[in-house]
Short mmCIF file of C-alpha atoms in Angstrom, two decimals:
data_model
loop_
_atom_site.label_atom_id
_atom_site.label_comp_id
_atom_site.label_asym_id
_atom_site.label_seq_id
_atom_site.Cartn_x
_atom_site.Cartn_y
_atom_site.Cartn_z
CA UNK A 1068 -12.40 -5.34 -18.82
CA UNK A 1069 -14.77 -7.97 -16.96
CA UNK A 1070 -14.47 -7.66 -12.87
CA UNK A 1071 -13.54 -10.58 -11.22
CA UNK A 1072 -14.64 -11.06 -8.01
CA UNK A 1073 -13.58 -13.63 -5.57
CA UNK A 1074 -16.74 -15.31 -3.28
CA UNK A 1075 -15.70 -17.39 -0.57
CA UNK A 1076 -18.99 -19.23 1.14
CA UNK A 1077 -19.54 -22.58 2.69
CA UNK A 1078 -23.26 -22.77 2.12
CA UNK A 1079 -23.66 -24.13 -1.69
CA UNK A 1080 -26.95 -22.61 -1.79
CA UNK A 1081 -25.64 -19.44 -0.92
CA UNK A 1082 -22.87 -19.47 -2.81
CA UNK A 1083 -25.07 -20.54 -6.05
CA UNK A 1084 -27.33 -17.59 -5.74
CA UNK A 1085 -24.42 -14.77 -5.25
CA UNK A 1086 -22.67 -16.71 -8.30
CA UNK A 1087 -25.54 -16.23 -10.50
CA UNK A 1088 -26.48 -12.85 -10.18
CA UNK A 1089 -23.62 -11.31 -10.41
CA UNK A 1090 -22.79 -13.26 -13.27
CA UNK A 1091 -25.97 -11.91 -14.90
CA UNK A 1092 -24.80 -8.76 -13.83
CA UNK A 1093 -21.45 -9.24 -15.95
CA UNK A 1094 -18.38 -10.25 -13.87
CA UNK A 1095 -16.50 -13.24 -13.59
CA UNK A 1096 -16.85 -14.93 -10.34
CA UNK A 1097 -15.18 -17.73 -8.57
CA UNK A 1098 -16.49 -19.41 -5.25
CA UNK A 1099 -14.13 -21.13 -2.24
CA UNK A 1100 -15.90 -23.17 0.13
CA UNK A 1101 -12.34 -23.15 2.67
CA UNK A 1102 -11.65 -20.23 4.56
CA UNK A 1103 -7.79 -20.90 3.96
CA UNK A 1104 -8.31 -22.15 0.64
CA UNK A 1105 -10.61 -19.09 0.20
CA UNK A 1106 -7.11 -16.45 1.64
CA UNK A 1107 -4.61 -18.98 -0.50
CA UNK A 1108 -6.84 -18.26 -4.06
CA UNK A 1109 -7.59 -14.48 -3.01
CA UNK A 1110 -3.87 -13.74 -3.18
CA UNK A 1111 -2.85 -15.90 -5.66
CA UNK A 1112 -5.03 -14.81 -8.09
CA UNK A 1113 -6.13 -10.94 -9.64
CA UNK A 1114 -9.91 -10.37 -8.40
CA UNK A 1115 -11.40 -6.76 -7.92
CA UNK A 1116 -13.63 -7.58 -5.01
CA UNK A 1117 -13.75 -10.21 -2.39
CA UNK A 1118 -17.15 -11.90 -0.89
CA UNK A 1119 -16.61 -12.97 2.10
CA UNK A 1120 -18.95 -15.05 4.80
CA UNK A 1121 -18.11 -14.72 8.03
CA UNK A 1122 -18.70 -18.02 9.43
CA UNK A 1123 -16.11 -20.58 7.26
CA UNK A 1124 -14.60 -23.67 8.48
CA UNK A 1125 -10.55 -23.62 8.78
CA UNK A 1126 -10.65 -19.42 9.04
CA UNK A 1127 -13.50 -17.23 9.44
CA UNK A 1128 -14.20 -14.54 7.53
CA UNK A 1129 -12.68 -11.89 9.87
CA UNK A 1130 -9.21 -13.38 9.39
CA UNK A 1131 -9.30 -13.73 5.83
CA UNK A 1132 -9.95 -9.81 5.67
CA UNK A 1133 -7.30 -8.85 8.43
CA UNK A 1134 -4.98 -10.95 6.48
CA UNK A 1135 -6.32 -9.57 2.96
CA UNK A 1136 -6.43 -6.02 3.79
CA UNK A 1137 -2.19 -5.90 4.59
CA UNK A 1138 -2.04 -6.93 1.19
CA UNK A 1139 -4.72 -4.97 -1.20
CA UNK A 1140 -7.09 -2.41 -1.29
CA UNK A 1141 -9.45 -3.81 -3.14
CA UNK A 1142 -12.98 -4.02 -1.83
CA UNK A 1143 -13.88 -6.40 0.88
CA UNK A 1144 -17.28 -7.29 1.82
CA UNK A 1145 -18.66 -9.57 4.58
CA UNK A 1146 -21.38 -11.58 4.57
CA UNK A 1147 -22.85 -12.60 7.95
CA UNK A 1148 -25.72 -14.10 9.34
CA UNK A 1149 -24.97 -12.41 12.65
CA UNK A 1150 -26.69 -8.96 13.38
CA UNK A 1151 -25.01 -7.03 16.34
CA UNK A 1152 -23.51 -4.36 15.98
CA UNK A 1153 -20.49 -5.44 16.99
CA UNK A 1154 -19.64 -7.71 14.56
CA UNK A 1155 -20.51 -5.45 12.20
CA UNK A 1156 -17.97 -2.90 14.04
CA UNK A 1157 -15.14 -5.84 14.49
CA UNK A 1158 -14.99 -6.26 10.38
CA UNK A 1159 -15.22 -2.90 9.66
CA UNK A 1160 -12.13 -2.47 11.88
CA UNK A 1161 -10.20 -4.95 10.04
CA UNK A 1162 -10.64 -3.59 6.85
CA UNK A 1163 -14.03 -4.48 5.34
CA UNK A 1164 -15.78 -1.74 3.27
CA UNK A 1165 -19.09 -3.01 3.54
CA UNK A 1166 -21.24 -6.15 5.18
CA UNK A 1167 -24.59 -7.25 4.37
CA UNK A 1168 -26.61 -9.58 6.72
CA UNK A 1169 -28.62 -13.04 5.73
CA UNK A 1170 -31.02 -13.61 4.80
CA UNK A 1171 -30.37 -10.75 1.96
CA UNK A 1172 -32.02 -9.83 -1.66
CA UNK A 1173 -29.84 -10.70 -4.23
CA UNK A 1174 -30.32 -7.35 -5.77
CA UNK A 1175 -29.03 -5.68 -3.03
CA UNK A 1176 -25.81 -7.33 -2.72
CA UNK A 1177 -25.68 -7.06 -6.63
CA UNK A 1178 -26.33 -3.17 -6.07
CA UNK A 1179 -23.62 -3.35 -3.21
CA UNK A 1180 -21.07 -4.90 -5.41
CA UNK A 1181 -21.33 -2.24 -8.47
CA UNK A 1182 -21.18 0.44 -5.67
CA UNK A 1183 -18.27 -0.57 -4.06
CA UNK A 1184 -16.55 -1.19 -7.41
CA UNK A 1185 -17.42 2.12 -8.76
CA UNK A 1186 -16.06 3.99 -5.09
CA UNK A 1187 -12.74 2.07 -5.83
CA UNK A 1188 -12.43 3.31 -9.49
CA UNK A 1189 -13.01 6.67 -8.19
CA UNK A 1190 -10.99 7.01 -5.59
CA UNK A 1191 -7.70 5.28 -7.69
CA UNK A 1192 -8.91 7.76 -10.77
CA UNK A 1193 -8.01 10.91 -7.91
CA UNK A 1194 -4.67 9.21 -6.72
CA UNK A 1195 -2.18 10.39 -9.72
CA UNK A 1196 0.76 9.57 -8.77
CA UNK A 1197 2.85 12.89 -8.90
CA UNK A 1198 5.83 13.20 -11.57
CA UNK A 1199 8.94 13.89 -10.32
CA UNK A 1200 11.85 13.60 -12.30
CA UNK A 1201 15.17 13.48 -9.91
CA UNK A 1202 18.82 14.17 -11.02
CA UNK A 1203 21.40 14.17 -8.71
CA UNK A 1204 20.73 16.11 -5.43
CA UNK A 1205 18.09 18.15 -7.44
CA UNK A 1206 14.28 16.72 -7.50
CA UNK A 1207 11.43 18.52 -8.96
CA UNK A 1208 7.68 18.17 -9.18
CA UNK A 1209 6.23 19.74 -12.96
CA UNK A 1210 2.64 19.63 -11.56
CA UNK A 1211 3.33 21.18 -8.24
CA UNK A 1212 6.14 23.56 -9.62
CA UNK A 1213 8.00 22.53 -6.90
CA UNK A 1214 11.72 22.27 -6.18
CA UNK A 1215 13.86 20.52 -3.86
CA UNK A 1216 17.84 21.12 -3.42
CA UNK A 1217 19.44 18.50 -1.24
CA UNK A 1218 15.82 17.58 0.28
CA UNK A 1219 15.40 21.67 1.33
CA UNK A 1220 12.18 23.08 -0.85
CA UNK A 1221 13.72 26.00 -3.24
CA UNK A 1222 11.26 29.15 -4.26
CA UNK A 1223 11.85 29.28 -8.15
CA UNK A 1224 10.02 32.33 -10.52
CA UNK A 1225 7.69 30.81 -13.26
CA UNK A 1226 10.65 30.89 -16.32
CA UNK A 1227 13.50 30.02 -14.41
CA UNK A 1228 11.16 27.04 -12.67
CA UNK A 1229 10.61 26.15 -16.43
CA UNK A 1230 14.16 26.49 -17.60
CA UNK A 1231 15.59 23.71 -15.08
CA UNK A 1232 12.20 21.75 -15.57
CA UNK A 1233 12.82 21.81 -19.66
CA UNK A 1234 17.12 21.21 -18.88
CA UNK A 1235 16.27 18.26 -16.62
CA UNK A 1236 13.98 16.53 -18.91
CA UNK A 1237 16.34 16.14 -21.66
CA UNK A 1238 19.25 15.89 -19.38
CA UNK A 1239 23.07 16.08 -20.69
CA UNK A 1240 21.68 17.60 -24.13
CA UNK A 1241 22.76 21.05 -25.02
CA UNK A 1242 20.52 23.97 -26.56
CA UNK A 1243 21.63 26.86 -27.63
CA UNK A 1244 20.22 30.34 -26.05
CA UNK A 1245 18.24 30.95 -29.13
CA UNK A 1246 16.69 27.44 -28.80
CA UNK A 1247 15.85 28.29 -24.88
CA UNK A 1248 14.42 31.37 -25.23
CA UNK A 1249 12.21 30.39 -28.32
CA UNK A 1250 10.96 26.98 -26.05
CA UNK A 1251 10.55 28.98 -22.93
CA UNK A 1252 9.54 32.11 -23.98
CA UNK A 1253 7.66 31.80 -27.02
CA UNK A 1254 8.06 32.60 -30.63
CA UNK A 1255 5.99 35.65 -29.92
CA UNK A 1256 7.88 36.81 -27.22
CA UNK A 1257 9.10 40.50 -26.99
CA UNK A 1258 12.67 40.90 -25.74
CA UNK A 1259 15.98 39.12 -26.98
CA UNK A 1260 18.18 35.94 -26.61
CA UNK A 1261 19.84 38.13 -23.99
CA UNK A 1262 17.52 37.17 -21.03
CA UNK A 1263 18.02 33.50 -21.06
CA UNK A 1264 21.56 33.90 -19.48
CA UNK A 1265 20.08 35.83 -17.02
CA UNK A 1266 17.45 33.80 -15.70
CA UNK A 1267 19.90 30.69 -16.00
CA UNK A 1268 22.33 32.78 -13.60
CA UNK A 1269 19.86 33.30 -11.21
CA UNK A 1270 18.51 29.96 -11.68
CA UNK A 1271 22.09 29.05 -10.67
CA UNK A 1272 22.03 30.91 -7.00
CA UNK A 1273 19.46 28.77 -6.10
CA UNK A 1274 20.01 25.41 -6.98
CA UNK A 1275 23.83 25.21 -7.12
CA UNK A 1276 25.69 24.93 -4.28
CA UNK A 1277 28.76 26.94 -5.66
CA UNK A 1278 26.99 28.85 -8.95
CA UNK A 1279 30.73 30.26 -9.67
CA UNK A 1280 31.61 26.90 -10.77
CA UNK A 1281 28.11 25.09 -11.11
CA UNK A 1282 27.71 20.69 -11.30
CA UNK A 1283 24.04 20.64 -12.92
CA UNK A 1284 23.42 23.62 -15.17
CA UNK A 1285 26.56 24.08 -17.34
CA UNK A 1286 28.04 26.54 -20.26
CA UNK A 1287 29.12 24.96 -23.14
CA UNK A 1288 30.74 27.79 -24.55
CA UNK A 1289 29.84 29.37 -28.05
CA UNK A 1290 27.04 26.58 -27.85
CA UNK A 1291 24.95 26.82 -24.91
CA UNK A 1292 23.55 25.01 -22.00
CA UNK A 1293 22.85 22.01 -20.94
CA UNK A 1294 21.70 20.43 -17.34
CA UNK A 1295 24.46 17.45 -16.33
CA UNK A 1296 23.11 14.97 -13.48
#
């Protein structure tokens, strides 16, 4: 999918130049002249990087990215004509990833641009957001093969961990032991159908409350077992 980036720049020359390369560079690019104009379009619309000049008439460029960065975190860059360091420091502090100073080659800020996009897809390819699948006051984590009871952490051996994990994602549907033990243990298994009420009794000491007379992982007699929410 093309990258859409968002340049907002009061100097037409400027604004022309940035335009054009990156459009020969492939992405989409639309330019604000209006520093509020520029804010109003940059979170109205979907862009995956924002070019912004510091120096704008209505808002400067500092305020658009203060005001931008409580909203996204998608790359912001600065353009400025202004050198010192601490300008450079004051955008970096609210929120801009990266600045580059006029007069500037456009192959720089085109080589800017693909790096900051390519940082961004990296760093949202490493934030997986981690399944939990939550059923009554029991939560529980598959990739972490973790367990919480009533928001206190529960230590839970590998089979019983992947009994309640297999019972809570198909929740309310009974399997008989044979059907457990051949899911969780394997067709290849050694042992019996035997185990599997077991490990769901111990499984029952530690997430139920009262395991004499258990809510969540219940007998349905001559059938088997099934985990209730």
């Amino acid at each position: 999918m093309t990258k859409r980036i968002l340049i907002v720049e009061d100097d037409d020359d400027i604004a022309s130049i940035e335009k054009d390369y990156l459009e020969v560079s492939g992405y989409e690019v639309h330019v604000e002249e209006d520093g509020a104009k520029g804010l109003s379009e940059a979170l109205t619309g979907i862009y995956d990087l924002f070019l912004l000049d510091v120096m704008l008439p209505n808002m400067d460029g500092f305020e658009i990215c203060r005001k931008l960065r409580d909203k996204t975190d998608k790359p912001i860059m600065l353009v400025t004509a202004k050198r010192e360091d601490i300008d450079k420091i004051r955008g970096l502090g609210y929120g801009a990833d990266d600045y580059i100073a006029k007069p500037f080659s456009p192959g720089v800020l085109v080589a800017k641009v693909k790096a900051q996009l390519a940082q961004y897809d990296r760093l949202r390819g490493t934030k997986k957001e981690t399944k939990r699948i939550t059923l009554g006051d029991i939560m529980l984590e598959p990739d972490t093969r973790r367990v919480w009871v009533d928001g206190k952490e529960k230590e839970l051996p590998n089979k019983e961990f992947q009994l309640l994990e297999f019972l809570m994602e198909h929740p309310d549907v009974v399997f008989s032991r044979e059907s457990l033990y051949t899911r969780i243990w394997g067709l290849d298994s050694l042992g019996n159908t035997s185990t599997v009420p077991v490990h769901i009794n111990r499984l029952r000491e530690t997430v139920e409350k009262d395991p004499a007379n258990p809510r969540h992982i219940i007998t349905i007699w001559g059938v088997g077992y099934k985990f209730k929410p």
